[in-house]
PDB file of C-alpha atoms in Angstrom:
ATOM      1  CA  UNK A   1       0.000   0.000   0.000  1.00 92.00           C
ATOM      2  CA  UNK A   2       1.106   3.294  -0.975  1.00 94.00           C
ATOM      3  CA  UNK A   3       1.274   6.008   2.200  1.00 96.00           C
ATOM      4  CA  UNK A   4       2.875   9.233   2.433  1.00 97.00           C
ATOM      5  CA  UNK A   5       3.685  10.877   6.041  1.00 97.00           C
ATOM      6  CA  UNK A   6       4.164  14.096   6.713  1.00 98.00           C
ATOM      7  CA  UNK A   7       6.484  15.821   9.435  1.00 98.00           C
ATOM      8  CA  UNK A   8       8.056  18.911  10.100  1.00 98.00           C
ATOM      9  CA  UNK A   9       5.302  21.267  10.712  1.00 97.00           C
ATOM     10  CA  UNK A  10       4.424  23.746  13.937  1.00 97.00           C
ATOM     11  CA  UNK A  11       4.587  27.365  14.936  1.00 98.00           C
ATOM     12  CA  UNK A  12       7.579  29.281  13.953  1.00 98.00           C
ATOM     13  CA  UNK A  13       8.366  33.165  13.713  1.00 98.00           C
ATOM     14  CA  UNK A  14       8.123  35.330  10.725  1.00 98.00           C
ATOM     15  CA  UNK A  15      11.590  35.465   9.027  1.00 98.00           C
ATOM     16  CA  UNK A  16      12.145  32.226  10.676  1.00 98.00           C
ATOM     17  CA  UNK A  17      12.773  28.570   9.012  1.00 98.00           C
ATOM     18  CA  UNK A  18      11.099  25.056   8.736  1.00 98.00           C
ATOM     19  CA  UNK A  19      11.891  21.662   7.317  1.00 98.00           C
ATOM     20  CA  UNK A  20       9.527  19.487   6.173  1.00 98.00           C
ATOM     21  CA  UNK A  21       9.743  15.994   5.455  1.00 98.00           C
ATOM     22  CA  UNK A  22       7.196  13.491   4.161  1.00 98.00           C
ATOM     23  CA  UNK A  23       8.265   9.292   4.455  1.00 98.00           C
ATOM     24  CA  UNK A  24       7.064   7.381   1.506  1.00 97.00           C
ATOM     25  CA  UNK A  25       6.409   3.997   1.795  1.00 96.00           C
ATOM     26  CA  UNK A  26       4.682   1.062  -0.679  1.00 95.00           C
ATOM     27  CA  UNK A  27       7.000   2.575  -3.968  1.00 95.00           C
ATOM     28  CA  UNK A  28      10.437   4.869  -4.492  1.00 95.00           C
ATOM     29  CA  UNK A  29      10.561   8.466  -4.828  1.00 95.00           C
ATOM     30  CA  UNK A  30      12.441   7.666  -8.129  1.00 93.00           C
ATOM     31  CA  UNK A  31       9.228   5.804  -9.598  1.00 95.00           C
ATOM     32  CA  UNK A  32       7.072   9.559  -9.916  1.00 95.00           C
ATOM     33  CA  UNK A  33       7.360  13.376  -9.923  1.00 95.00           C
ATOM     34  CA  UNK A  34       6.331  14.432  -6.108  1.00 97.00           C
ATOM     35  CA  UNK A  35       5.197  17.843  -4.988  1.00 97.00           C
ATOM     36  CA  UNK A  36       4.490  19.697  -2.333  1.00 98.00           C
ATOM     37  CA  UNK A  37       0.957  21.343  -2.210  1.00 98.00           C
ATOM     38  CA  UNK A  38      -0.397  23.580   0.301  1.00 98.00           C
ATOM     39  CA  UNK A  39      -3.761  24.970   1.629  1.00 97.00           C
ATOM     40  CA  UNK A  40      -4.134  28.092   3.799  1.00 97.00           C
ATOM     41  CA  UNK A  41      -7.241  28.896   5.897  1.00 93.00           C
ATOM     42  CA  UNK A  42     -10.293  29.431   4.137  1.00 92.00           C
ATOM     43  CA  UNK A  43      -8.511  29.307   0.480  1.00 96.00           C
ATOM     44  CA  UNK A  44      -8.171  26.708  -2.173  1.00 96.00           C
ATOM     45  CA  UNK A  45      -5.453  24.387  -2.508  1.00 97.00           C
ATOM     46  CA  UNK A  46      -1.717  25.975  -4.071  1.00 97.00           C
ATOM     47  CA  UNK A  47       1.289  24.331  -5.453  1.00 97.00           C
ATOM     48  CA  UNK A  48       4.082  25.176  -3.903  1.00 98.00           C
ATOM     49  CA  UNK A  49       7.297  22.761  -5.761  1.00 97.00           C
ATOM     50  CA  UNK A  50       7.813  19.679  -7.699  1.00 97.00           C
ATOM     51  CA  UNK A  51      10.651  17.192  -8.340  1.00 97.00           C
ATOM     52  CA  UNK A  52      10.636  15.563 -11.408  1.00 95.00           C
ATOM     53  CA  UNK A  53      10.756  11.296 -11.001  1.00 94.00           C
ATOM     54  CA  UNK A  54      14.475  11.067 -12.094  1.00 94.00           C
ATOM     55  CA  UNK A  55      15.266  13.960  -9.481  1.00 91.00           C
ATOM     56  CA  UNK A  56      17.359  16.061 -12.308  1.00 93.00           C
ATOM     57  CA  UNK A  57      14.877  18.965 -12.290  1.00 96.00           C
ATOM     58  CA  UNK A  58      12.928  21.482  -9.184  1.00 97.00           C
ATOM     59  CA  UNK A  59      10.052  23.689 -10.107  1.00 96.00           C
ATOM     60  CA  UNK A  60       8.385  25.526  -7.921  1.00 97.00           C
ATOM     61  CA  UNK A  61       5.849  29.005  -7.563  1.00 96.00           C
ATOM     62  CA  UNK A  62       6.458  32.244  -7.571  1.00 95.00           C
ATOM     63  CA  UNK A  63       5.385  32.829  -4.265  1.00 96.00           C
ATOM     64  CA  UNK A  64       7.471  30.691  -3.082  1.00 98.00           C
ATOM     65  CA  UNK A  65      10.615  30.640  -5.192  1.00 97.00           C
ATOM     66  CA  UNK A  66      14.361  31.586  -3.800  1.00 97.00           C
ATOM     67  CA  UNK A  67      12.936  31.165  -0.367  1.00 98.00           C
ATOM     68  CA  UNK A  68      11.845  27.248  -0.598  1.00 98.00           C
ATOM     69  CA  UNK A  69      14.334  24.475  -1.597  1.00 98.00           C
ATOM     70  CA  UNK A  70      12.551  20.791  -2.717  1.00 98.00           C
ATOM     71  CA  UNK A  71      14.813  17.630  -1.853  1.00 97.00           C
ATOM     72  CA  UNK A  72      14.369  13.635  -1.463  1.00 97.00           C
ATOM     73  CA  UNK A  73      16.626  11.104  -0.123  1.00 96.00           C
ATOM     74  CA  UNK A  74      15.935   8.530  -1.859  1.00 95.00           C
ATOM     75  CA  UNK A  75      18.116   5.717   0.220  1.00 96.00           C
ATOM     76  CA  UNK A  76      15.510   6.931   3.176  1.00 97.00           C
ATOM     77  CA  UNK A  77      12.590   6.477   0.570  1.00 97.00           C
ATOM     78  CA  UNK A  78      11.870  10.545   1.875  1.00 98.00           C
ATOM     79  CA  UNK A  79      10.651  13.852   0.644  1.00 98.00           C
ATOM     80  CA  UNK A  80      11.795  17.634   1.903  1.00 98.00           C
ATOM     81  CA  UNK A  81      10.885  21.165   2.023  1.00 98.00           C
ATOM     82  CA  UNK A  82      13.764  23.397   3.348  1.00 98.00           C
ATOM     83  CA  UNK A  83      11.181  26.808   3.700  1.00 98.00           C
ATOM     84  CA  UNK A  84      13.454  29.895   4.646  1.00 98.00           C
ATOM     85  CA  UNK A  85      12.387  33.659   5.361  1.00 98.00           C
ATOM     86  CA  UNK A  86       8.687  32.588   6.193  1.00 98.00           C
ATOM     87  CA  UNK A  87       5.758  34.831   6.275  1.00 98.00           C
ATOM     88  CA  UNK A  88       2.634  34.928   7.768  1.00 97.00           C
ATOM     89  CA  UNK A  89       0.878  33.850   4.224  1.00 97.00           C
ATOM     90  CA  UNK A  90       2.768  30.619   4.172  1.00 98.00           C
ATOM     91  CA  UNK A  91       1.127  29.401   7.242  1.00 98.00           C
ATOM     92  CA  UNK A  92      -1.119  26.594   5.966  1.00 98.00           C
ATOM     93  CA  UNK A  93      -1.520  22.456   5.835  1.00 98.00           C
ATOM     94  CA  UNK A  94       1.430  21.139   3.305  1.00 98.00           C
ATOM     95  CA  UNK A  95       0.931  17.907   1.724  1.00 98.00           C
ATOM     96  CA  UNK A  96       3.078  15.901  -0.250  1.00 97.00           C
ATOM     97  CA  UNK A  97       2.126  14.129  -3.155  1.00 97.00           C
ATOM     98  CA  UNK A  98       2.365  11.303  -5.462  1.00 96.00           C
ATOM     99  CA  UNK A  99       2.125  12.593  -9.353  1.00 93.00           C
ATOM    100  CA  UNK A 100       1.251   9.545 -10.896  1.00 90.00           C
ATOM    101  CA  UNK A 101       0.079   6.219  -9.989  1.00 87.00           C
ATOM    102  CA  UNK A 102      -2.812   6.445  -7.700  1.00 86.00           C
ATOM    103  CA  UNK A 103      -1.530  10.170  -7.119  1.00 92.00           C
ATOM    104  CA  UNK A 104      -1.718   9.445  -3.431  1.00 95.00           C
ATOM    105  CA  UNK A 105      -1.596  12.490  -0.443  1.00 96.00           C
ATOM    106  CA  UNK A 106      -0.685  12.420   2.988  1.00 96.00           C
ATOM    107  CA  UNK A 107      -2.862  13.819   5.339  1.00 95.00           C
ATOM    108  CA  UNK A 108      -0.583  17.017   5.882  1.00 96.00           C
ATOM    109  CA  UNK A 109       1.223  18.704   8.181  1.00 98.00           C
ATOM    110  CA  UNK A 110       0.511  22.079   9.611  1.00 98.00           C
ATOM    111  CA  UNK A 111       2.586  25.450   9.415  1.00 98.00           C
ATOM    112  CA  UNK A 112       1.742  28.146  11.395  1.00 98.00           C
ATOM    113  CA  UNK A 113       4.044  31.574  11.057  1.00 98.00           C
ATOM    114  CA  UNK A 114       3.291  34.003  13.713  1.00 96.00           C
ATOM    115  CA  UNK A 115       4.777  36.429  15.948  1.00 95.00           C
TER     116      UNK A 115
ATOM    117  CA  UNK B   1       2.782  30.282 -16.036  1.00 85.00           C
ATOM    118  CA  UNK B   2      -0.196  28.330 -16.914  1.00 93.00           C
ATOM    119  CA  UNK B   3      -3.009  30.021 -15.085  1.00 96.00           C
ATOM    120  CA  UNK B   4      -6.029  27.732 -14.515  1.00 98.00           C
ATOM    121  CA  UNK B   5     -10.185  29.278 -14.526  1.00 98.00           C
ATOM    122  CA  UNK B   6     -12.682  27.530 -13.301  1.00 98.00           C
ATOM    123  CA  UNK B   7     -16.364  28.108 -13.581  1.00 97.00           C
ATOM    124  CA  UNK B   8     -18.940  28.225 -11.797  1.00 97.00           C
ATOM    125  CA  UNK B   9     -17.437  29.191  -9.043  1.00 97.00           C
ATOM    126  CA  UNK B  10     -20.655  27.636  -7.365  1.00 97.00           C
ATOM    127  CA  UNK B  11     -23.241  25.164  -8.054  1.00 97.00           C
ATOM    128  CA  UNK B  12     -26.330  24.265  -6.257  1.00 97.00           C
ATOM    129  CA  UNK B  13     -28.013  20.907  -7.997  1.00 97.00           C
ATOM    130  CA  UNK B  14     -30.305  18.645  -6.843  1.00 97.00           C
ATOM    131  CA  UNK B  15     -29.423  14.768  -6.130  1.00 97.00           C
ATOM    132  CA  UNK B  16     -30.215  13.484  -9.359  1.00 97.00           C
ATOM    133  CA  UNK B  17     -29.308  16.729 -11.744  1.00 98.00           C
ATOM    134  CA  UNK B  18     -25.905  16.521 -14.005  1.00 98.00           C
ATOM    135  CA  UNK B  19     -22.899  18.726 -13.107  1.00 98.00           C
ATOM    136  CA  UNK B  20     -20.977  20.091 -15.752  1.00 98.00           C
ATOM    137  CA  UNK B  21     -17.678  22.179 -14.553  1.00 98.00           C
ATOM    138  CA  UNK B  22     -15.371  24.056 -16.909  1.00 98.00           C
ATOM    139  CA  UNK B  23     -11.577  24.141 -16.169  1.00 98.00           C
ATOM    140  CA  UNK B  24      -9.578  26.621 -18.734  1.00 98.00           C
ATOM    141  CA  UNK B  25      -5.980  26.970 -19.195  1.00 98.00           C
ATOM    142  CA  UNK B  26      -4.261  30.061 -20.482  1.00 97.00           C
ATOM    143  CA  UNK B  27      -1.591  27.737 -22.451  1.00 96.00           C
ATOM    144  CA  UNK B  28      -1.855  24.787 -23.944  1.00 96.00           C
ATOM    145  CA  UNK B  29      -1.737  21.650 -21.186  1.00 96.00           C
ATOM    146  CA  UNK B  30      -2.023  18.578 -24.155  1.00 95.00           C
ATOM    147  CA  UNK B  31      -3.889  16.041 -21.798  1.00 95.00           C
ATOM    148  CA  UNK B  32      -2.315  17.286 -18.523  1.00 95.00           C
ATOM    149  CA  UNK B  33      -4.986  17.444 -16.584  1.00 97.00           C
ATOM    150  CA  UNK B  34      -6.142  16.140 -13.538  1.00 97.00           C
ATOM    151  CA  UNK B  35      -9.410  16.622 -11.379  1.00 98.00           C
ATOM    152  CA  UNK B  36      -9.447  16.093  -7.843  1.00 98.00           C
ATOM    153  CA  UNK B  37     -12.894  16.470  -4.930  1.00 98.00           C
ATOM    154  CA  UNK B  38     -11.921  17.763  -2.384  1.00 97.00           C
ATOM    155  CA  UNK B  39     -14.200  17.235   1.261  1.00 96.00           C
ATOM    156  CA  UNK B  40     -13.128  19.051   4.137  1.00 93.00           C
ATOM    157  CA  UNK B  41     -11.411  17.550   6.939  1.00 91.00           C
ATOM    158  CA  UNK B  42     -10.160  14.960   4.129  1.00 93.00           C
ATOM    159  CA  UNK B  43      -7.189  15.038   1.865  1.00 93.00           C
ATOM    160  CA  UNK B  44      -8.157  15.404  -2.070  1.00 95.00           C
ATOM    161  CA  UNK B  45      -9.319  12.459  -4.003  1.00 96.00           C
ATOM    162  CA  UNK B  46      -7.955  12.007  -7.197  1.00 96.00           C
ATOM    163  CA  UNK B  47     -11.202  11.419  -9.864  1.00 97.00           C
ATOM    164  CA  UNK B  48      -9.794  12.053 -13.516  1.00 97.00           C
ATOM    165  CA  UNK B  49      -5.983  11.968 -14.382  1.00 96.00           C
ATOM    166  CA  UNK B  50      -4.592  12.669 -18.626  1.00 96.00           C
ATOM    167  CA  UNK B  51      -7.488  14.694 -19.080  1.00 97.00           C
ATOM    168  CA  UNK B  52     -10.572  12.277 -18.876  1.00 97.00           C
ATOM    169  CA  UNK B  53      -8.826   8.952 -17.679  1.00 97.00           C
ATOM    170  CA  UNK B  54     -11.323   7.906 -14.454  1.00 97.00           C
ATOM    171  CA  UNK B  55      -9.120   6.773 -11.340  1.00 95.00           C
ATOM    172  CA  UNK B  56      -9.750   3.214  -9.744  1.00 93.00           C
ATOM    173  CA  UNK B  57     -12.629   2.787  -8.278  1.00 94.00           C
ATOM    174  CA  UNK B  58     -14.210   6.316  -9.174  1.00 97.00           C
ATOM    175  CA  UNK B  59     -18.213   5.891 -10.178  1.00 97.00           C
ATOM    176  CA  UNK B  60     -18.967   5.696 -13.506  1.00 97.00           C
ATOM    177  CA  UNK B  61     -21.074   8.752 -13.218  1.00 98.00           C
ATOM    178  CA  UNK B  62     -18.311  10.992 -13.200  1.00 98.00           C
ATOM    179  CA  UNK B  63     -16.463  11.641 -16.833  1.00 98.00           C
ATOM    180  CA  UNK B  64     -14.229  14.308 -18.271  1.00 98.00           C
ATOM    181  CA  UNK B  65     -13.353  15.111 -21.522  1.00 98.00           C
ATOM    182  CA  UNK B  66     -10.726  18.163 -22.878  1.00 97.00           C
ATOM    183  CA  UNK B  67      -7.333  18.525 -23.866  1.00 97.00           C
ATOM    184  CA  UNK B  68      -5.205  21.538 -25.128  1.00 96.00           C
ATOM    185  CA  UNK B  69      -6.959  24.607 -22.978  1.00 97.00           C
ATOM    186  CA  UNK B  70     -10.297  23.871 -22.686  1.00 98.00           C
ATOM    187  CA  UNK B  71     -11.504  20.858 -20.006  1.00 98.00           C
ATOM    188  CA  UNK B  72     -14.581  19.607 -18.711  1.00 98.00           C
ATOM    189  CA  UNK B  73     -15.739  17.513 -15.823  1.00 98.00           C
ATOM    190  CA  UNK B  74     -19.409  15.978 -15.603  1.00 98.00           C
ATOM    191  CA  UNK B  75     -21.134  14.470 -12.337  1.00 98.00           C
ATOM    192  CA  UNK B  76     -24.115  12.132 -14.803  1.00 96.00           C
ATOM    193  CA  UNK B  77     -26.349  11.909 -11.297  1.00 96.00           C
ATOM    194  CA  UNK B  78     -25.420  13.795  -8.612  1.00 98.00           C
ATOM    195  CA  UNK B  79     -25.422  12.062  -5.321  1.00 97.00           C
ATOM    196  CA  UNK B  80     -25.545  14.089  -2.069  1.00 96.00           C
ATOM    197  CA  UNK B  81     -21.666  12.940  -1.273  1.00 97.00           C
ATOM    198  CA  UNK B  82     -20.983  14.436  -4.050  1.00 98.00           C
ATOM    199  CA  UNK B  83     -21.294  18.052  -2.214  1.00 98.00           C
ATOM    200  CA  UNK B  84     -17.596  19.189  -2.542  1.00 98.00           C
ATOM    201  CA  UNK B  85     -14.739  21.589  -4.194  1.00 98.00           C
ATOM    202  CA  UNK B  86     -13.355  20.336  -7.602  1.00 98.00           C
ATOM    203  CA  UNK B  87     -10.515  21.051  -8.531  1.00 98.00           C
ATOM    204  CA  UNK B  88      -8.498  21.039 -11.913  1.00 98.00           C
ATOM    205  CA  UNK B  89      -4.974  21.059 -11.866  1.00 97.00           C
ATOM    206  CA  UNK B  90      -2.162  20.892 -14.228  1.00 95.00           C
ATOM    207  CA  UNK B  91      -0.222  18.297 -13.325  1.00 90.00           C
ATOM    208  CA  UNK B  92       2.464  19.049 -10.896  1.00 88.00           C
ATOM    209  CA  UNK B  93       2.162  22.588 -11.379  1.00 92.00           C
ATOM    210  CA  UNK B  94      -0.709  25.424 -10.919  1.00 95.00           C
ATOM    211  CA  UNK B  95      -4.614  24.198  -9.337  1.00 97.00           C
ATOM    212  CA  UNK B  96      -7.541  25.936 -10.404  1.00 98.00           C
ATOM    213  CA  UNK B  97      -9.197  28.039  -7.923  1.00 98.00           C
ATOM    214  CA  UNK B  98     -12.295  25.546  -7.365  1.00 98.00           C
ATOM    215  CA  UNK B  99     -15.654  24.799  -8.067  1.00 98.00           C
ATOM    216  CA  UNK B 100     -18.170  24.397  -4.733  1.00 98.00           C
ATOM    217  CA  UNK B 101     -20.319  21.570  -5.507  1.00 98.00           C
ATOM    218  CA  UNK B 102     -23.783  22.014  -3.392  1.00 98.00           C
ATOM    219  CA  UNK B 103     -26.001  18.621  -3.619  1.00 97.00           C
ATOM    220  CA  UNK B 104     -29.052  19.067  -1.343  1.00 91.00           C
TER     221      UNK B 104
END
């Protein structure tokens, strides 16, 4: 069975830094693209970064890009977010995600940037 | 960017009624499409991925069709779990900004 776990999340300051991590188990990281997708309070879901399959190429949005870093390990089958310089609109529940296959989600984690 | 537009923003159908949503792309996508419902509380549910390929074990009364900009889902016989957001998305990239799904 496929399942993706998310980690990582909780209340940090604004300016201040996170990492999140998702473990993948039930297929490899190196089988499908994986992103990270977010959902704020009250608003629809956003994508935030991708990783393509073969791990040669990072995408990732505007609002998000130069501040946010996308990773995987895949001898620990895992998934990152490095999220730098964070503001108050980043706080929100990040999922990872499976693009491809039975495009599986996590059940998120949650990031809340306050002072 | 590919910027995704959904309409309605809203619909309010009866159980029984069809559904049709729109999903439009700015760019060209080819078949990169996928549809998710979305409940709260839940995480999203894939329904349609390439465009109008139906997931496992998504009912038969949900179909899609659409490929370059212009995408469509369709709900045949709306059930009252049906009541939730749909999304469009291009895949691994940009979501559309939803479509609210009221079945009552």
């Amino acid at each position: 069975e496929v399942r993706l776990l998310e980690s990582g999340g909780g209340l940090v300051y604004p300016g201040g830094s996170l990492r999140l991590s998702c473990a993948a188990s039930g297929f490899s990281l190196n089988t499908y693209a994986m992103s990270w997708v977010r959902q704020a309070p009250g608003r629809g879901l956003e994508w935030v970064s991708a990783i393509r399959a073969s791990g040669a190429n990072t995408f990732y949005a505007d609002s998000v890009k130069g501040r946010f870093t996308i990773s995987r390990d895949i001898s620990k089958n895992a998934l990152f977010l490095q999220m730098n310089d964070l503001r108050a609109e980043d706080s929100a529940l990040y999922y990872c995600v499976q693009e491809g296959g039975n495009y599986t989600w996590g059940q998120g984690t949650l990031v809340t940037v306050s002072s | 960017e590919v910027v995704l537009t959904q309409s309605p923003a809203t619909l309010s159908l009866s159980p029984g009624e069809r559904a049709t949503l729109s999903c439009r792309a700015s760019h060209s996508l080819a078949n990169n499409l996928v549809w998710y419902q979305h409940k709260p509380g839940q995480a999203p549910r894939l329904l349609i991925y390439d465009a109008s390929n139906r997931a496992p074990g998504i009912p038969a009364r949900f179909s899609a069709s659409g490929s370059g900009t212009d995408f469509t889902l369709t709900i045949s016989s709306l059930e009252p779990e049906d009541s939730a957001v749909y999304y469009c998305q291009q895949r691994s990239a940009t979501f559309g900004p939803g479509t609210t799904v009221d079945v009552k």
